[in-house]
């Protein structure tokens, strides 16, 4: 996959799809920010987890497992602070407005629905390489950037541990 993202980013197999901005119900920024905050807290690898925190984490995990959330198929994506790259057989135009559907966690599967605009579309045989610019409010962008940076650091740590 062609990655057009500079700066902190990560590439992974994640539930992802491009959606139509006119038919998609957007969750509130408040909901997405709270989700990103809870996800960050849950992903912390600390040895000193208090009993109350462990109980809360377990309740959240059980609640997430009880939900019947339909996620899109996983595919290779590169996620940056304000851009996302992916490949598709579908044809989209540069400047198309839409919604990125992305799940950062399969343990807590909330489908983030992020408004975006396609800024680059390059053919590679039958496949198209797309880059979309996210259009997030400042508070949501701050929390999304923190999540991307966390995953970016984790990807670097994994590469170092395999060498």
Coordinates of N, CA and C in Angstrom, one line a residue:
X1 N 0.8 -1.2 0.0 CA 0.0 0.0 0.0 C 0.9 1.2 0.0
X2 N 0.5 2.2 -0.7 CA 1.2 3.5 -0.8 C 0.8 4.3 0.4
X3 N 1.8 4.8 1.1 CA 1.5 5.6 2.3 C 2.0 7.0 2.0
X4 N 1.1 8.0 2.0 CA 1.4 9.4 1.8 C 1.4 10.2 3.1
X5 N 1.6 9.6 4.2 CA 1.5 10.2 5.5 C 3.0 10.5 6.0
X6 N 3.3 11.7 6.4 CA 4.5 12.0 7.0 C 4.2 12.3 8.5
X7 N 5.2 12.2 9.3 CA 5.0 12.5 10.8 C 4.5 11.2 11.4
X8 N 4.1 11.3 12.7 CA 3.6 10.2 13.5 C 2.4 9.5 12.8
X9 N 2.5 8.2 12.6 CA 1.4 7.5 12.0 C 1.6 6.0 12.3
X10 N 0.6 5.2 12.0 CA 0.8 3.7 12.2 C 0.0 3.1 11.0
X11 N 0.4 1.9 10.6 CA -0.3 1.1 9.6 C -0.7 -0.2 10.3
X12 N -1.9 -0.6 10.0 CA -2.4 -1.8 10.6 C -3.6 -2.3 9.8
X13 N -4.0 -3.6 10.2 CA -5.2 -4.2 9.7 C -6.4 -3.8 10.7
X14 N -7.3 -2.9 10.2 CA -8.3 -2.4 11.1 C -9.7 -2.5 10.3
X15 N -10.8 -2.7 11.1 CA -12.1 -2.5 10.5 C -12.2 -1.1 9.9
X16 N -12.5 -1.0 8.6 CA -12.5 0.3 7.9 C -13.4 0.3 6.7
X17 N -14.0 1.4 6.4 CA -14.7 1.7 5.2 C -14.9 3.1 5.0
X18 N -15.1 3.5 3.7 CA -15.4 4.9 3.3 C -16.9 5.0 3.2
X19 N -17.6 6.0 3.8 CA -19.0 6.1 3.8 C -19.4 7.4 3.2
X20 N -20.7 7.4 2.8 CA -21.3 8.6 2.3 C -21.7 9.6 3.4
X21 N -21.3 10.8 3.3 CA -21.5 11.8 4.3 C -23.0 12.1 4.5
X22 N -23.8 11.9 3.4 CA -25.2 12.3 3.5 C -26.1 11.3 4.1
X23 N -25.7 10.0 4.2 CA -26.5 9.0 4.7 C -26.0 8.4 6.1
X24 N -24.9 9.0 6.6 CA -24.3 8.5 7.8 C -24.7 9.4 9.0
X25 N -25.2 8.7 10.1 CA -25.5 9.4 11.3 C -24.2 9.5 12.1
X26 N -23.8 10.7 12.4 CA -22.5 11.0 13.1 C -22.7 10.9 14.6
X27 N -21.9 10.2 15.3 CA -21.9 10.3 16.8 C -21.4 11.7 17.2
X28 N -21.7 12.1 18.4 CA -21.3 13.4 18.8 C -19.8 13.4 19.1
X29 N -19.2 14.6 19.0 CA -17.8 14.7 19.4 C -17.6 14.3 20.8
X30 N -18.5 14.6 21.7 CA -18.4 14.3 23.1 C -18.3 12.8 23.3
X31 N -19.1 12.0 22.6 CA -19.1 10.5 22.6 C -17.8 10.0 22.1
X32 N -17.3 10.5 21.0 CA -16.0 10.0 20.4 C -14.9 10.4 21.3
X33 N -14.9 11.6 21.9 CA -13.8 12.0 22.8 C -13.8 11.1 24.1
X34 N -14.9 10.8 24.6 CA -15.0 10.0 25.8 C -14.5 8.6 25.5
X35 N -14.9 8.1 24.3 CA -14.5 6.7 23.9 C -12.9 6.7 23.8
X36 N -12.4 7.7 23.1 CA -10.9 7.7 23.0 C -10.2 7.8 24.3
X37 N -10.8 8.5 25.3 CA -10.2 8.6 26.6 C -10.3 7.3 27.3
X38 N -11.4 6.6 27.3 CA -11.6 5.3 27.9 C -10.6 4.3 27.3
X39 N -10.5 4.3 25.9 CA -9.7 3.4 25.2 C -8.2 3.6 25.7
X40 N -7.8 4.9 25.8 CA -6.4 5.2 26.2 C -6.2 4.7 27.6
X41 N -7.2 4.9 28.5 CA -7.0 4.4 29.9 C -6.9 2.9 30.0
X42 N -7.8 2.2 29.2 CA -7.8 0.8 29.2 C -6.5 0.2 28.6
X43 N -5.9 0.8 27.7 CA -4.7 0.3 27.0 C -3.4 0.6 27.8
X44 N -3.5 1.3 28.9 CA -2.3 1.6 29.7 C -1.8 0.3 30.3
X45 N -0.5 0.0 30.1 CA 0.1 -1.2 30.6 C 0.8 -0.9 31.9
X46 N 0.0 -0.8 33.0 CA 0.6 -0.5 34.3 C 0.4 -1.8 35.1
X47 N 1.4 -2.0 36.0 CA 1.4 -3.2 36.9 C 0.6 -2.9 38.1
X48 N 0.4 -1.6 38.5 CA -0.3 -1.3 39.7 C -1.8 -0.8 39.4
X49 N -2.6 -1.8 38.9 CA -4.0 -1.4 38.6 C -4.8 -1.7 39.9
X50 N -5.5 -0.7 40.3 CA -6.3 -0.8 41.6 C -7.5 -1.7 41.3
X51 N -8.0 -2.3 42.4 CA -9.1 -3.2 42.3 C -10.3 -2.5 41.6
X52 N -10.6 -1.3 42.0 CA -11.8 -0.6 41.5 C -11.6 -0.4 39.9
X53 N -10.4 -0.1 39.5 CA -10.1 0.1 38.1 C -10.3 -1.2 37.3
X54 N -9.8 -2.3 37.9 CA -9.9 -3.6 37.3 C -11.3 -4.0 37.1
X55 N -12.1 -3.7 38.1 CA -13.6 -4.1 38.1 C -14.2 -3.2 37.0
X56 N -13.9 -2.0 36.9 CA -14.5 -1.1 35.9 C -14.1 -1.6 34.5
X57 N -12.8 -1.9 34.3 CA -12.3 -2.4 33.0 C -13.1 -3.7 32.6
X58 N -13.2 -4.6 33.6 CA -13.9 -5.9 33.3 C -15.4 -5.6 32.9
X59 N -16.1 -4.7 33.6 CA -17.4 -4.4 33.3 C -17.5 -3.8 31.9
X60 N -16.6 -2.9 31.5 CA -16.6 -2.3 30.2 C -16.4 -3.4 29.1
X61 N -15.5 -4.3 29.4 CA -15.2 -5.3 28.5 C -16.4 -6.2 28.3
X62 N -17.1 -6.6 29.3 CA -18.3 -7.4 29.3 C -19.4 -6.7 28.5
X63 N -19.5 -5.4 28.8 CA -20.6 -4.6 28.1 C -20.3 -4.6 26.6
X64 N -19.0 -4.4 26.3 CA -18.6 -4.3 24.9 C -18.9 -5.7 24.2
X65 N -18.6 -6.8 24.9 CA -18.9 -8.1 24.3 C -20.4 -8.4 24.1
X66 N -21.2 -7.7 24.9 CA -22.6 -8.0 24.9 C -23.3 -7.2 23.7
X67 N -22.6 -6.2 23.2 CA -23.2 -5.4 22.1 C -23.1 -6.2 20.8
X68 N -24.1 -6.0 20.0 CA -24.0 -6.6 18.6 C -23.6 -5.5 17.6
X69 N -22.4 -5.2 17.6 CA -21.9 -4.1 16.7 C -21.3 -4.8 15.5
X70 N -21.8 -4.3 14.3 CA -21.3 -4.8 13.1 C -20.2 -3.9 12.6
X71 N -19.0 -4.5 12.5 CA -17.8 -3.7 12.0 C -17.6 -4.1 10.6
X72 N -17.1 -3.1 9.8 CA -16.7 -3.4 8.4 C -15.6 -4.4 8.4
X73 N -15.3 -4.9 7.2 CA -14.2 -5.9 7.1 C -12.8 -5.1 7.4
X74 N -11.9 -5.9 7.9 CA -10.6 -5.3 8.2 C -9.8 -5.1 6.9
X75 N -9.0 -4.1 6.8 CA -8.1 -3.9 5.7 C -6.9 -3.1 6.1
X76 N -5.9 -3.1 5.3 CA -4.7 -2.3 5.6 C -5.0 -0.8 5.5
X77 N -4.7 -0.1 6.5 CA -4.9 1.4 6.5 C -3.6 2.0 7.2
X78 N -3.3 3.2 6.8 CA -2.3 3.9 7.5 C -3.0 5.2 8.1
X79 N -2.9 5.3 9.4 CA -3.6 6.4 10.1 C -2.6 7.4 10.6
X80 N -2.7 8.6 10.2 CA -1.9 9.7 10.7 C -2.7 10.7 11.5
X81 N -2.0 11.7 12.0 CA -2.7 12.7 12.8 C -3.9 13.3 12.2
X82 N -3.9 13.6 10.9 CA -5.0 14.2 10.2 C -5.3 13.6 8.9
X83 N -4.7 12.5 8.6 CA -4.9 11.8 7.3 C -5.0 10.3 7.4
X84 N -5.7 9.7 6.5 CA -5.8 8.2 6.5 C -5.6 7.8 5.0
X85 N -4.8 6.7 4.9 CA -4.6 6.2 3.5 C -5.1 4.7 3.5
X86 N -5.7 4.3 2.4 CA -6.2 3.0 2.2 C -6.3 2.7 0.7
X87 N -6.5 1.4 0.4 CA -6.7 1.0 -1.0 C -8.1 0.5 -1.2
X88 N -8.6 0.7 -2.4 CA -10.0 0.2 -2.7 C -10.1 0.0 -4.2
X89 N -11.0 -0.9 -4.6 CA -11.4 -1.2 -5.9 C -12.4 -0.2 -6.4
X90 N -13.1 0.5 -5.5 CA -14.1 1.5 -5.8 C -13.4 2.8 -6.3
X91 N -14.1 3.5 -7.2 CA -13.6 4.7 -7.7 C -14.2 5.9 -6.9
X92 N -13.4 6.7 -6.4 CA -13.8 8.0 -5.7 C -13.0 9.1 -6.3
X93 N -13.5 10.3 -6.3 CA -12.9 11.4 -6.9 C -12.2 12.3 -5.8
X94 N -11.1 12.9 -6.2 CA -10.4 13.8 -5.3 C -11.5 14.9 -5.0
X95 N -11.5 15.3 -3.8 CA -12.5 16.3 -3.2 C -13.8 15.7 -2.8
X96 N -14.0 14.4 -3.0 CA -15.2 13.8 -2.5 C -15.2 13.9 -1.0
X97 N -16.4 14.3 -0.5 CA -16.6 14.4 1.0 C -17.2 13.1 1.4
X98 N -16.8 12.6 2.6 CA -17.4 11.4 3.1 C -17.1 11.2 4.6
X99 N -17.2 10.0 5.0 CA -17.0 9.6 6.4 C -16.2 8.4 6.5
X100 N -15.1 8.5 7.2 CA -14.2 7.4 7.5 C -14.9 6.6 8.6
X101 N -15.1 5.3 8.4 CA -15.5 4.4 9.4 C -14.3 3.6 9.9
X102 N -14.0 3.7 11.1 CA -12.7 3.1 11.6 C -12.9 2.6 13.0
X103 N -12.5 1.4 13.3 CA -12.5 0.9 14.7 C -11.0 0.7 15.1
X104 N -10.6 1.3 16.2 CA -9.3 1.2 16.7 C -9.1 0.0 17.6
X105 N -10.2 -0.5 18.1 CA -10.1 -1.7 19.1 C -11.2 -2.7 18.7
X106 N -10.8 -3.9 18.7 CA -11.8 -5.0 18.6 C -12.4 -5.4 20.0
X107 N -11.6 -5.1 21.0 CA -12.1 -5.4 22.4 C -13.2 -4.4 22.8
X108 N -13.1 -3.2 22.4 CA -14.1 -2.1 22.7 C -14.5 -1.6 21.3
X109 N -15.3 -2.3 20.6 CA -15.6 -2.0 19.2 C -16.6 -0.9 19.0
X110 N -16.1 0.3 19.0 CA -16.9 1.5 18.6 C -16.4 1.9 17.3
X111 N -17.4 2.0 16.3 CA -17.0 2.5 15.0 C -16.9 4.0 15.0
X112 N -15.7 4.5 14.9 CA -15.5 5.9 14.8 C -16.0 6.3 13.4
X113 N -16.7 7.4 13.4 CA -17.2 7.9 12.1 C -16.7 9.4 12.0
X114 N -15.7 9.5 11.2 CA -14.9 10.8 11.1 C -15.1 11.4 9.7
X115 N -15.6 12.7 9.7 CA -15.8 13.4 8.4 C -14.4 13.6 7.8
X116 N -14.4 13.4 6.5 CA -13.1 13.5 5.7 C -13.4 13.9 4.3
X117 N -12.3 14.3 3.6 CA -12.3 14.6 2.2 C -11.2 13.9 1.5
X118 N -11.4 13.3 0.4 CA -10.3 12.6 -0.3 C -9.5 13.7 -1.0
X119 N -8.2 13.7 -0.7 CA -7.2 14.6 -1.2 C -6.3 14.1 -2.2
X120 N -6.2 12.7 -2.3 CA -5.4 12.1 -3.3 C -6.0 10.7 -3.7
X121 N -5.9 10.5 -5.0 CA -6.4 9.2 -5.6 C -5.5 8.8 -6.7
X122 N -4.8 7.7 -6.5 CA -3.8 7.3 -7.5 C -4.1 5.8 -7.9
X123 N -4.2 5.6 -9.2 CA -4.4 4.2 -9.6 C -3.1 3.4 -9.5
X124 N -3.3 2.1 -9.2 CA -2.2 1.1 -9.2 C -2.8 -0.2 -9.7
X125 N -2.8 -0.3 -11.0 CA -3.5 -1.4 -11.7 C -5.0 -1.2 -11.5
X126 N -5.7 -2.3 -11.0 CA -7.1 -2.2 -10.7 C -7.5 -1.6 -9.4
X127 N -6.4 -1.3 -8.6 CA -6.6 -0.8 -7.2 C -6.3 0.7 -7.2
X128 N -7.1 1.4 -6.4 CA -6.8 2.8 -6.2 C -6.2 3.0 -4.8
X129 N -5.2 3.9 -4.7 CA -4.6 4.3 -3.4 C -5.3 5.7 -3.1
X130 N -5.9 5.7 -1.9 CA -6.6 7.0 -1.5 C -5.9 7.5 -0.2
X131 N -5.9 8.9 -0.2 CA -5.6 9.6 1.0 C -6.7 10.6 1.3
X132 N -7.2 10.5 2.5 CA -8.3 11.5 2.9 C -7.8 12.3 4.1
X133 N -8.2 13.6 4.0 CA -7.9 14.6 5.1 C -9.1 14.6 6.0
X134 N -8.8 14.4 7.3 CA -9.9 14.4 8.3 C -10.3 15.8 8.6
X135 N -11.6 16.0 8.9 CA -12.1 17.3 9.2 C -12.8 17.2 10.6
X136 N -12.0 17.3 11.6 CA -12.4 17.1 13.0 C -12.4 18.4 13.8
X137 N -13.3 18.5 14.7 CA -13.3 19.7 15.6 C -12.0 19.7 16.4
X138 N -11.6 20.8 16.9 CA -10.3 20.9 17.7 C -10.3 19.9 18.9
X139 N -11.3 19.9 19.7 CA -11.2 18.9 20.9 C -11.1 17.5 20.4
X140 N -11.9 17.1 19.4 CA -11.8 15.7 18.9 C -10.5 15.5 18.2
X141 N -10.0 16.4 17.5 CA -8.7 16.3 16.8 C -7.6 16.0 17.8
X142 N -7.6 16.8 18.9 CA -6.6 16.6 20.0 C -6.6 15.2 20.5
X143 N -7.7 14.6 20.8 CA -7.8 13.3 21.4 C -7.4 12.2 20.3
X144 N -7.9 12.5 19.1 CA -7.5 11.5 18.0 C -6.0 11.5 17.8
X145 N -5.4 12.7 17.8 CA -3.9 12.8 17.6 C -3.2 12.1 18.7
X146 N -3.7 12.2 20.0 CA -3.1 11.4 21.1 C -3.2 9.9 20.9
X147 N -4.3 9.5 20.4 CA -4.5 8.0 20.1 C -3.5 7.6 19.0
X148 N -3.4 8.4 17.9 CA -2.5 8.0 16.8 C -1.1 8.0 17.3
X149 N -0.7 9.0 18.1 CA 0.7 9.0 18.7 C 1.0 7.8 19.5
X150 N 0.0 7.4 20.3 CA 0.1 6.2 21.2 C 0.4 4.9 20.3
X151 N -0.4 4.8 19.3 CA -0.2 3.6 18.4 C 1.1 3.7 17.6
X152 N 1.5 4.9 17.2 CA 2.7 5.2 16.5 C 3.9 4.7 17.4
X153 N 3.9 5.1 18.7 CA 5.0 4.7 19.6 C 5.0 3.2 19.8
X154 N 3.8 2.6 19.9 CA 3.7 1.1 20.1 C 4.3 0.4 18.8
X155 N 4.0 0.9 17.7 CA 4.6 0.3 16.4 C 6.1 0.4 16.4
X156 N 6.6 1.5 16.8 CA 8.1 1.7 16.9 C 8.7 0.7 17.9
X157 N 8.0 0.5 19.1 CA 8.5 -0.4 20.1 C 8.5 -1.8 19.6
X158 N 7.4 -2.2 18.8 CA 7.4 -3.5 18.3 C 8.5 -3.8 17.3
X159 N 8.8 -2.8 16.5 CA 9.9 -3.0 15.5 C 11.2 -3.2 16.2
X160 N 11.4 -2.4 17.3 CA 12.7 -2.5 18.0 C 12.8 -3.8 18.7
X161 N 11.7 -4.3 19.2 CA 11.7 -5.6 20.0 C 11.9 -6.8 19.0
X162 N 11.7 -6.6 17.8 CA 11.9 -7.7 16.8 C 13.3 -7.6 16.1
X163 N 14.1 -6.6 16.5 CA 15.4 -6.6 15.9 C 16.5 -6.9 16.9

